[in-house]
Amino acid sequence: MSTVEQQLDDLKAEITSELPSDISVSSVKYEGPELVVYTHDPKKFAQEGDLVRKLASKLRKRITVRPDPSVLSRPEEAREQIMDVIPDDAGVEDLDFHADTGEVVIEAAKPGMVIGRHGSTLREITKTVGWTPEVVRTPPIESSTVSNVRNFLKHERDERRDVLERVGRQIHREEMSDDEYVRITTLGCSREVGRAAFILSTPETRILIDCGDKPGAEGEVPYLHAPEALGAGPQTIDAVVLTHAHLDHSALIPLLFKYGYDGPIYCTEPTRDLMGLLTLDYLDVAAKEGRTPPYESEQVREAIKHCIPLEYGDVTDIAPDVKLTFHNAGHILGSAVSHFHIGDGLYNVAFSGDIHYEDTRLFNGAVNDFPRVETLVLESTYGGRNDYQTDQADSERNLTEVINETYERDGKVVIPAFAVGRSQEIMLVLEEAMREGDIPTMPVHLDGMIWEATAIHTTYPEYLRDDLRDRIFHDDENPFLAEQFNHIDGGEEERQDVVDGEPCIILSTSGMVTGGPIMSWLSHIGPDPDSTLTFVGYQAQGTLGRRIQNGWDEIPVSDIGRHDNSGGGRGTLSLNMNVETVDGFSGHADRAGLENFVKTMNPRPEKVLCVHGDERSVQDLSSALYHDYNMRTFAPKNLETFRFL
Ligand SMILES: [Zn+2]
């Protein structure tokens, strides 16, 4: 008998002995990091309110209880009884019964009402029908991404369970090594921004953290073939951990499956959905620009199938000697500071991913409160000595000024913005400014993927800032549903109507004017001296956005045509519109934020690796942290390995 089988047998015996004698256990199984306990007596189990929690803390495992399929009531019968238990206001849309696992997935507009106080309604459901309920939210704004992902996972349910069972056995395998060390290898994003990828290794385990591309340098991918990484074969990687969905962290995750990786990806649920949206778009853009994409949509689906979503604060076994906990990073929806606890109290490493330390309109500030962290791997995007950002309130005032001036001229404000994060932040600023009368109420047109990304935000309000979350829970206060927001979904014709119409605000991708519908808006509105092109985000070297910022006002039409796929033409487009830059709307901590993140950690880490910043930024931040807080700091290059123990 294999050791995992033995372990499960022992667990079954131990659980049986802990339970009251009238509750029987039919089997126990690992599914990914969870221990699933099947019982003949699900109703009695649910009656003992605290039982699962007690078992979980006793066994130090995440535990799910499910009914043995032999004791299930018929779905038609259960459906009625469940609907009787759930309050009508919950807005139940769908009940989906899975007899093989005894689970019923309940989709509702107000999941909180299905869950009840401390899960009381969920327990009531099991007490009544025996099925194990699982709740998902109906997005307040319809999202094709969310429904595609859900339908796909439903369709792949059996195969996904096979994956989870295999991963579960991997996680709970017997440790083979007596040796002790912890190492980190940088595979990318060291002394550069982009292609984030690291290997965290112990004698037992190897974990890949992030796997991104480098924007504007398509050929430069992480050093995945290094012997530390996939060089020894894709199966030598135990797990992939994804901090957030931005392409410079996620773009090449699907590529791993083309290389033969078959293991889990740990991320939050919104990160999974956003990764699906952004990587599919990444393939689309590559095709439009005539590049051969490194993988196909089939691999994106594989990646989604292998995602194991975790919530902030869940302590999760991901290998025999590694526990992972995600914490809010304040950067984009679902972004996570990833904390690794290695061995039994042996060592702790935190990867910041990208962070924003202060609260923003969208998110609470990044969490930096851990029981222990010996080594911190810290992003340094704005780590340079002069990288201080404008105060949020000042930025917002600057933006409303630009809008008011343009409105008085009867012009239109065009804002290039990233679909994920910055757009929603600006939407919130505009909604409030209009509500409070700081700017006139006028239409705000959203073009490109912005609407879809917004819909995903409203699907996961738990991941948003407290007060914003509360407003979304009340439909009539959901700021994203304000009626001035208009989704451009009619293409060129609708754009022409907007161009011919009244003063308005247009938010459009891409954020750095490197393609997408913004090109079309420029060709329409660019010649109008009364309108204003307003940059609210970082414009990278080499992008059209940066060139316009630097004063370019004659744009080759071929440049625009190439990007909007109309083939382009001859001549130049005279950019007569005003060009303004409003700083301060960043998803990244500035220099002060990065220092504060480290300074207020308690206890502070012994070592800090400054990564994800250009040469100057990582050097500046590294030496400042060394001088100010007397810690050992490093500004590694790519392909360096550090041994910490
Ligand atoms: Zn990011």
XYZ file of C-alpha atoms and ligand atoms in Angstrom:
646
model
C 0.000 0.000 0.000
C 1.350 3.421 -0.918
C 2.074 5.834 1.867
C -0.702 8.198 0.789
C -3.227 5.325 0.962
C -1.910 4.449 4.392
C -2.158 8.084 5.440
C -5.794 8.301 4.260
C -6.662 5.090 6.098
C -5.132 6.484 9.274
C -7.011 9.757 8.808
C -10.274 7.912 8.301
C -9.736 6.014 11.560
C -8.770 9.182 13.412
C -11.755 11.155 12.103
C -14.127 8.282 12.971
C -12.813 8.226 16.513
C -13.304 12.000 16.853
C -16.917 11.905 15.637
C -19.988 11.034 17.676
C -20.747 7.318 17.262
C -23.882 7.931 15.176
C -21.916 9.691 12.407
C -20.075 7.354 10.068
C -17.317 8.065 7.569
C -17.540 6.187 4.275
C -14.279 7.419 2.776
C -11.704 10.205 2.865
C -9.890 11.594 -0.153
C -7.506 14.368 -1.031
C -8.686 16.880 -3.617
C -5.873 19.311 -4.143
C -5.050 20.825 -0.749
C -8.365 19.758 0.780
C -9.296 16.661 2.666
C -12.754 15.522 1.597
C -14.704 13.471 4.116
C -17.630 11.449 2.742
C -20.266 10.505 5.269
C -23.503 8.485 5.387
C -24.886 11.017 7.854
C -24.494 14.491 6.323
C -27.542 15.878 8.150
C -26.253 14.866 11.567
C -22.836 16.216 10.623
C -24.402 19.608 9.835
C -26.331 19.583 13.113
C -23.087 19.537 15.067
C -22.279 23.086 14.006
C -18.668 23.213 15.120
C -17.557 19.748 14.092
C -15.807 20.614 10.834
C -13.902 23.485 12.388
C -12.773 21.290 15.289
C -11.640 18.526 12.943
C -9.790 21.021 10.754
C -7.844 22.470 13.635
C -7.144 19.059 15.152
C -5.836 17.617 11.867
C -4.411 20.938 10.632
C -6.048 20.417 7.254
C -8.704 22.108 5.174
C -11.742 19.858 5.425
C -14.816 19.538 3.238
C -17.673 17.230 4.196
C -19.805 15.640 1.484
C -22.639 13.143 1.559
C -21.939 9.613 0.421
C -23.734 9.354 -2.953
C -25.814 6.436 -1.578
C -27.715 8.642 0.873
C -28.632 11.525 -1.444
C -32.213 12.646 -1.902
C -33.434 13.174 -5.469
C -32.491 16.596 -6.929
C -36.117 17.491 -7.773
C -37.087 16.921 -4.178
C -34.019 18.683 -2.781
C -34.523 21.687 -5.055
C -37.856 22.597 -3.510
C -36.616 22.113 0.030
C -33.522 24.226 -0.626
C -35.608 27.050 -2.074
C -37.723 26.947 1.079
C -34.660 27.437 3.254
C -33.105 30.292 1.245
C -34.721 33.745 1.701
C -36.496 34.958 -1.457
C -34.401 38.154 -1.581
C -31.277 36.107 -2.271
C -32.180 36.059 -5.954
C -31.348 32.437 -6.677
C -30.746 32.000 -10.410
C -29.725 28.412 -10.695
C -29.256 25.177 -8.754
C -26.871 22.671 -10.248
C -26.765 19.202 -8.671
C -23.714 16.939 -8.932
C -24.671 13.507 -7.691
C -21.132 12.101 -7.984
C -19.871 14.386 -5.220
C -23.117 15.305 -3.491
C -22.574 18.976 -4.199
C -25.190 21.495 -5.247
C -23.904 24.717 -6.781
C -26.231 27.598 -5.990
C -25.927 30.692 -8.136
C -27.474 33.767 -6.586
C -27.446 37.532 -6.914
C -26.869 37.838 -3.156
C -24.655 34.943 -2.061
C -24.459 36.363 1.471
C -28.117 35.510 1.988
C -27.543 31.940 0.850
C -24.608 31.606 3.232
C -26.269 33.213 6.237
C -24.617 34.433 9.407
C -21.418 32.403 9.941
C -22.706 29.910 7.368
C -25.951 29.205 9.231
C -28.122 29.020 6.103
C -25.649 26.703 4.390
C -25.756 24.382 7.397
C -29.538 24.576 7.383
C -29.521 23.430 3.750
C -27.391 20.391 4.546
C -29.440 19.631 7.647
C -32.557 19.618 5.479
C -31.460 17.849 2.290
C -28.051 16.311 2.983
C -26.426 17.853 -0.106
C -23.318 20.025 0.290
C -24.062 23.550 -0.989
C -21.533 25.717 -2.785
C -22.407 29.316 -3.645
C -21.420 31.530 -6.556
C -22.474 35.092 -7.332
C -24.472 36.122 -10.377
C -22.461 39.069 -11.709
C -24.474 42.324 -11.380
C -23.042 43.224 -14.812
C -23.110 40.296 -17.199
C -19.600 39.024 -17.845
C -18.876 36.675 -20.716
C -15.525 35.794 -19.124
C -17.099 34.709 -15.861
C -19.805 32.681 -17.544
C -17.345 31.103 -20.007
C -15.004 30.081 -17.198
C -17.859 28.674 -15.122
C -19.341 26.730 -18.031
C -15.962 25.397 -19.020
C -15.178 24.216 -15.487
C -18.592 22.609 -15.250
C -17.982 20.800 -18.501
C -14.518 19.656 -17.380
C -15.657 18.700 -13.918
C -14.599 15.046 -14.066
C -11.222 15.733 -15.533
C -10.685 18.516 -13.076
C -11.384 16.182 -10.193
C -8.756 13.798 -11.544
C -6.297 16.677 -11.583
C -7.205 17.606 -8.012
C -6.852 14.042 -6.749
C -3.458 13.713 -8.383
C -2.345 17.064 -6.944
C -3.677 16.034 -3.543
C -1.489 12.931 -3.507
C 1.524 15.001 -4.590
C 0.994 17.493 -1.797
C 0.632 14.830 0.863
C 3.440 12.562 -0.255
C 6.028 11.456 2.276
C 9.000 13.836 2.518
C 12.064 12.201 1.031
C 14.941 14.427 2.057
C 16.632 15.048 5.406
C 18.550 17.960 3.969
C 17.470 21.513 4.761
C 17.803 24.534 2.511
C 15.728 27.259 0.947
C 16.754 28.857 -2.322
C 15.363 31.473 -4.677
C 16.384 31.715 -8.329
C 15.490 34.772 -10.408
C 14.299 33.775 -13.891
C 13.286 37.289 -14.929
C 12.217 40.793 -13.806
C 15.520 41.428 -12.109
C 16.910 44.865 -12.928
C 14.074 45.171 -15.419
C 10.298 45.507 -15.431
C 8.478 42.573 -16.973
C 8.823 38.794 -17.373
C 8.328 38.118 -13.675
C 9.364 34.568 -12.754
C 11.080 32.998 -9.757
C 11.827 29.528 -8.503
C 11.511 28.859 -4.793
C 13.155 25.553 -3.969
C 13.778 23.244 -1.047
C 15.306 19.748 -1.166
C 11.765 18.434 -1.504
C 9.922 20.982 -3.580
C 10.167 23.413 -6.464
C 7.662 26.212 -6.940
C 7.437 28.620 -9.864
C 6.156 32.051 -8.890
C 4.688 34.043 -11.808
C 5.551 33.597 -15.475
C 5.108 36.813 -17.419
C 6.108 38.485 -20.651
C 8.000 41.701 -21.159
C 5.756 44.382 -22.679
C 7.300 45.886 -25.791
C 9.948 43.121 -26.004
C 8.008 40.062 -27.125
C 11.071 37.850 -27.601
C 12.345 38.323 -24.060
C 10.746 35.594 -21.985
C 11.782 34.334 -18.543
C 14.710 31.897 -18.408
C 12.350 28.949 -18.167
C 14.841 26.466 -19.536
C 17.396 27.074 -16.815
C 18.277 23.870 -14.959
C 16.612 25.360 -11.875
C 13.332 25.765 -13.767
C 11.949 23.497 -16.478
C 15.450 22.384 -17.451
C 15.057 19.233 -15.400
C 11.648 18.523 -16.954
C 8.261 20.128 -16.410
C 7.224 17.447 -13.918
C 9.906 18.557 -11.456
C 7.857 21.688 -10.716
C 5.415 21.002 -7.881
C 3.277 24.077 -8.201
C 2.870 27.414 -9.920
C 1.794 30.412 -7.858
C 0.395 33.430 -9.688
C 0.432 36.727 -7.763
C -1.872 38.591 -10.168
C -3.213 38.614 -13.699
C -1.185 41.382 -15.350
C 0.504 39.976 -18.438
C 4.006 40.744 -17.220
C 3.241 38.160 -14.505
C 0.820 35.786 -16.233
C 1.242 35.865 -20.027
C 3.400 32.740 -20.277
C 1.587 30.574 -17.725
C -0.323 28.753 -20.516
C 3.005 28.116 -22.264
C 3.968 25.846 -19.349
C 1.206 23.446 -20.400
C 2.568 23.373 -23.935
C 5.904 22.355 -22.400
C 4.191 19.500 -20.565
C 3.559 20.958 -17.130
C 0.504 19.277 -15.654
C 0.376 20.565 -12.078
C -1.638 23.143 -10.157
C -1.751 26.925 -10.464
C -2.588 28.645 -7.198
C -4.203 32.046 -7.532
C -7.304 33.889 -6.369
C -10.565 33.370 -8.228
C -10.573 36.835 -9.844
C -6.953 36.323 -10.927
C -7.995 33.115 -12.677
C -10.773 34.877 -14.603
C -8.680 37.940 -15.443
C -5.815 35.704 -16.585
C -8.260 34.011 -18.967
C -9.425 37.369 -20.324
C -5.947 38.866 -20.673
C -4.114 35.851 -22.113
C -6.811 35.276 -24.747
C -6.514 38.941 -25.675
C -2.735 38.537 -25.758
C -3.168 35.796 -28.395
C -5.576 38.015 -30.302
C -3.202 40.971 -30.382
C -0.299 38.750 -31.477
C -2.380 37.392 -34.355
C -3.478 40.890 -35.421
C 0.112 42.103 -35.440
C 1.199 39.123 -37.514
C 3.267 37.478 -34.782
C 3.163 33.768 -34.050
C 1.846 33.460 -30.522
C 3.860 31.167 -28.233
C 0.797 29.014 -27.450
C -2.844 28.615 -28.370
C -6.190 29.100 -26.675
C -6.227 25.379 -25.858
C -3.377 26.010 -23.401
C -5.286 28.897 -21.802
C -8.109 26.448 -21.124
C -5.626 23.937 -19.666
C -4.291 26.643 -17.375
C -7.788 27.531 -16.167
C -8.572 23.868 -15.585
C -5.479 23.551 -13.375
C -6.222 26.641 -11.262
C -6.839 26.014 -7.583
C -8.409 29.207 -6.275
C -7.506 30.342 -2.779
C -8.968 33.173 -0.737
C -6.936 35.757 1.141
C -5.897 34.366 4.499
C -6.374 30.655 3.679
C -3.311 28.775 4.929
C -2.865 26.016 2.365
C -0.547 23.027 2.033
C 0.864 23.121 -1.494
C 3.745 20.657 -0.953
C 4.828 18.329 1.864
C 7.029 21.105 3.273
C 5.377 24.314 2.028
C 2.287 26.234 3.133
C 1.039 29.148 1.034
C -1.083 32.078 2.226
C -2.329 34.899 -0.005
C -2.900 38.412 1.322
C -4.409 41.461 -0.342
C -1.766 43.353 -2.371
C -3.903 46.426 -3.193
C -2.630 46.437 -6.793
C -5.362 45.008 -9.053
C -8.410 42.812 -8.523
C -7.331 39.562 -6.871
C -3.668 40.570 -6.562
C -1.892 38.768 -3.751
C 1.196 39.080 -1.613
C 2.253 35.433 -1.441
C 3.602 34.151 1.859
C 5.399 30.796 1.989
C 5.924 28.969 5.249
C 8.595 26.334 4.738
C 9.138 23.270 6.888
C 7.760 23.220 10.379
C 8.816 26.697 11.415
C 12.002 26.466 9.370
C 11.797 29.533 7.146
C 9.389 32.116 5.725
C 9.512 33.966 2.415
C 7.056 36.563 1.110
C 6.813 37.629 -2.529
C 5.172 41.037 -2.771
C 4.097 40.682 -6.400
C 3.010 44.178 -7.381
C 1.685 46.198 -4.450
C -0.017 49.429 -3.554
C 0.577 50.217 0.097
C -2.006 52.924 0.729
C -5.741 52.496 0.264
C -7.017 53.482 -3.180
C -10.601 53.985 -4.259
C -10.684 50.388 -5.442
C -8.677 48.473 -2.871
C -7.557 48.373 0.699
C -3.796 48.893 0.952
C -1.395 45.937 0.763
C -1.170 43.638 3.784
C 2.273 43.468 5.371
C 1.324 41.842 8.640
C 2.796 38.336 8.875
C 3.752 36.293 11.910
C 7.207 35.794 10.419
C 9.077 36.687 7.226
C 12.822 36.155 7.031
C 13.128 37.092 3.363
C 11.007 39.525 1.361
C 11.091 39.663 -2.438
C 9.922 43.198 -3.133
C 8.783 44.926 -6.309
C 10.645 48.177 -7.042
C 8.788 49.718 -9.983
C 8.859 53.132 -8.309
C 11.864 52.447 -6.102
C 14.011 55.245 -7.531
C 15.044 58.040 -5.172
C 12.748 60.543 -6.917
C 9.832 58.249 -7.583
C 7.274 60.059 -5.465
C 3.756 60.234 -6.769
C 1.245 63.010 -6.636
C -1.163 62.715 -3.749
C -4.420 61.003 -4.754
C -6.638 63.991 -3.914
C -4.416 66.335 -5.961
C -4.490 63.940 -8.894
C -8.251 63.813 -8.809
C -8.474 67.606 -8.657
C -6.146 67.854 -11.659
C -8.297 65.438 -13.605
C -11.544 67.278 -12.851
C -9.883 70.545 -13.915
C -8.902 69.077 -17.276
C -12.436 67.789 -17.736
C -14.071 71.101 -16.814
C -11.828 73.125 -19.138
C -12.497 70.749 -22.011
C -16.232 70.771 -21.321
C -16.311 74.575 -21.415
C -14.715 74.456 -24.870
C -17.379 71.969 -25.938
C -14.676 69.339 -26.403
C -14.314 65.693 -25.516
C -11.910 64.098 -23.065
C -10.189 60.969 -24.340
C -8.404 58.868 -21.737
C -6.289 55.893 -22.803
C -6.403 53.372 -19.955
C -5.604 49.775 -19.096
C -8.720 47.660 -19.009
C -7.962 46.204 -15.602
C -7.526 48.471 -12.609
C -6.883 52.030 -13.763
C -10.141 52.182 -15.732
C -12.259 51.201 -12.749
C -10.356 53.667 -10.544
C -11.090 56.487 -13.003
C -14.731 55.372 -13.272
C -15.059 55.738 -9.511
C -13.458 59.192 -9.574
C -15.787 60.326 -12.372
C -18.900 58.877 -10.766
C -18.224 60.708 -7.521
C -17.201 63.964 -9.195
C -20.483 63.973 -11.135
C -22.539 63.018 -8.097
C -20.981 65.836 -6.078
C -21.226 68.357 -8.889
C -17.463 68.846 -9.323
C -17.876 68.158 -13.028
C -21.031 68.265 -15.145
C -22.869 64.986 -15.593
C -22.095 63.757 -19.088
C -21.803 60.389 -20.818
C -18.720 58.305 -20.084
C -18.096 55.896 -22.954
C -16.113 52.756 -22.209
C -14.402 51.079 -25.134
C -12.304 47.934 -25.524
C -12.172 45.384 -22.730
C -12.945 47.956 -20.030
C -16.600 47.006 -19.668
C -15.816 43.306 -19.424
C -13.075 43.937 -16.857
C -15.516 46.077 -14.859
C -18.067 43.267 -14.923
C -15.456 40.916 -13.448
C -14.786 43.457 -10.671
C -18.462 43.486 -9.732
C -18.486 39.672 -9.618
C -15.946 39.686 -6.783
C -16.813 42.595 -4.481
C -15.142 40.779 -1.558
C -11.818 41.700 -3.149
C -12.587 45.414 -3.294
C -12.168 48.101 -0.665
C -14.619 47.716 2.235
C -16.865 50.696 1.532
C -16.935 50.008 -2.218
C -17.865 46.402 -1.527
C -20.763 47.522 0.643
C -22.029 49.827 -2.108
C -21.912 47.015 -4.667
C -23.911 44.780 -2.335
C -26.709 47.341 -2.671
C -27.566 47.460 -6.350
C -28.933 50.992 -6.249
C -25.594 52.254 -4.912
C -23.320 50.237 -7.193
C -21.187 53.026 -8.703
C -20.315 50.923 -11.757
C -24.010 50.793 -12.647
C -24.329 54.596 -12.779
C -26.299 55.503 -15.865
C -23.719 57.842 -17.416
C -21.502 54.819 -18.126
C -22.026 53.555 -21.652
C -20.487 50.414 -23.075
C -19.370 50.953 -26.678
C -20.340 47.644 -28.233
C -21.554 48.808 -31.621
C -18.108 49.409 -33.125
C -17.304 52.173 -35.634
C -20.886 53.312 -36.146
C -21.435 53.933 -32.462
C -18.080 55.707 -32.222
C -19.067 58.030 -35.065
C -22.265 58.915 -33.179
C -20.227 59.761 -30.108
C -17.823 61.861 -32.194
C -20.728 63.815 -33.690
C -22.417 64.218 -30.318
C -22.170 66.296 -27.169
C -19.175 66.761 -24.845
C -18.331 63.507 -23.149
C -15.544 61.433 -21.656
C -14.113 58.420 -23.461
C -12.119 55.741 -21.665
C -10.479 53.363 -24.077
C -7.784 50.704 -24.349
C -4.922 50.382 -24.945
C -3.410 52.283 -22.062
C -0.170 53.142 -23.874
C -1.766 53.852 -27.266
C -0.187 50.752 -28.774
C -3.342 49.486 -30.499
C -6.978 48.775 -29.808
C -9.942 51.168 -30.146
C -7.961 54.162 -28.821
C -6.416 54.337 -32.322
C -9.843 54.846 -33.819
C -10.718 57.562 -31.293
C -7.458 59.344 -32.113
C -8.169 59.336 -35.808
C -11.656 60.766 -35.158
C -10.959 63.272 -32.415
C -7.203 63.886 -32.840
C -7.683 66.873 -35.192
C -10.128 68.659 -32.827
C -8.344 71.471 -30.925
C -11.164 71.704 -28.366
C -10.743 68.130 -27.154
C -8.141 66.747 -24.758
C -6.123 63.552 -24.765
C -5.457 62.832 -21.106
C -2.852 60.336 -19.939
C -3.481 58.858 -16.509
C -0.990 55.991 -16.590
C 2.660 55.265 -17.192
C 3.717 55.459 -20.867
C 6.631 53.117 -21.552
C 9.604 54.019 -23.691
C 8.961 53.298 -27.356
C 5.155 53.451 -27.219
C 3.069 55.889 -29.257
C 1.680 57.185 -25.961
C 5.151 58.217 -24.824
C 5.913 59.895 -28.154
C 2.701 61.911 -28.009
C 3.495 62.859 -24.434
C 6.879 64.068 -25.656
C 5.248 66.408 -28.146
C 4.708 64.396 -31.326
C 1.835 66.009 -33.190
C 2.209 64.502 -36.648
C 1.341 60.836 -36.452
C 1.861 58.693 -39.551
C -1.566 57.407 -40.539
C 0.041 54.055 -41.268
C 0.875 53.884 -37.558
C -2.763 54.205 -36.632
C -3.948 51.911 -39.416
C -1.471 49.223 -38.514
C -2.821 49.142 -35.002
C -6.532 49.396 -35.637
C -6.271 46.789 -38.377
C -7.752 48.951 -41.122
C -4.553 48.595 -43.092
C -3.570 52.234 -42.796
C -2.963 54.790 -45.470
C -0.555 57.494 -46.503
C 0.122 60.846 -44.976
C 0.004 62.012 -41.424
C -2.662 62.742 -38.865
C -2.264 66.154 -37.295
C -2.849 65.851 -33.624
C -4.414 69.174 -32.751
C -6.131 68.109 -29.575
C -4.672 69.147 -26.238
C -2.448 66.654 -24.524
C -2.425 66.498 -20.729
C -0.869 64.120 -18.237
C -2.439 63.596 -14.842
C -0.081 61.671 -12.563
C -0.880 59.781 -9.434
C -3.340 57.124 -10.582
C -0.995 54.220 -10.168
C -1.594 50.678 -9.059
C 1.952 50.631 -7.696
C 3.312 51.919 -4.430
C 5.626 54.881 -4.934
C 9.027 55.109 -3.240
C 7.468 56.187 0.051
C 4.884 53.403 -0.145
C 7.547 50.752 -0.749
C 9.606 51.989 2.182
C 6.547 52.137 4.418
C 5.586 48.627 3.444
C 8.950 47.392 4.761
C 9.241 49.828 7.665
C 5.912 48.894 9.227
C 6.475 45.151 8.984
C 6.684 43.565 12.387
C 8.988 41.717 12.657
C 10.959 43.167 9.770
C 12.573 40.748 7.320
C 16.278 39.983 7.622
C 16.810 40.114 3.889
C 15.128 41.922 1.013
C 15.534 41.145 -2.682
C 14.625 44.222 -4.712
C 13.241 43.150 -8.083
C 10.809 44.295 -10.782
C 12.287 47.718 -11.413
C 14.825 49.187 -13.776
C 18.510 49.190 -12.811
C 18.338 52.588 -11.061
C 15.167 51.828 -9.105
C 16.299 48.513 -7.662
C 19.721 49.920 -6.735
C 18.225 53.007 -5.081
C 15.653 51.067 -3.131
C 18.095 48.371 -2.126
C 20.639 50.833 -0.746
C 17.981 52.945 0.993
C 16.535 49.935 2.808
C 20.036 48.859 3.796
C 20.981 52.279 5.199
C 17.682 53.152 6.843
C 16.718 49.830 8.375
C 19.981 47.960 8.557
C 18.790 44.885 6.699
C 20.667 42.838 4.155
C 19.413 43.898 0.758
C 20.128 42.727 -2.759
C 19.458 43.916 -6.294
C 19.828 40.597 -8.099
C 20.366 40.073 -11.789
C 18.448 37.472 -13.740
C 19.511 33.858 -13.141
C 21.003 34.450 -9.718
C 20.363 31.934 -6.980
C 20.279 32.821 -3.293
C 20.572 30.293 -0.549
C 18.873 31.333 2.675
C 19.446 28.408 4.969
Zn 0.934 44.322 -12.061
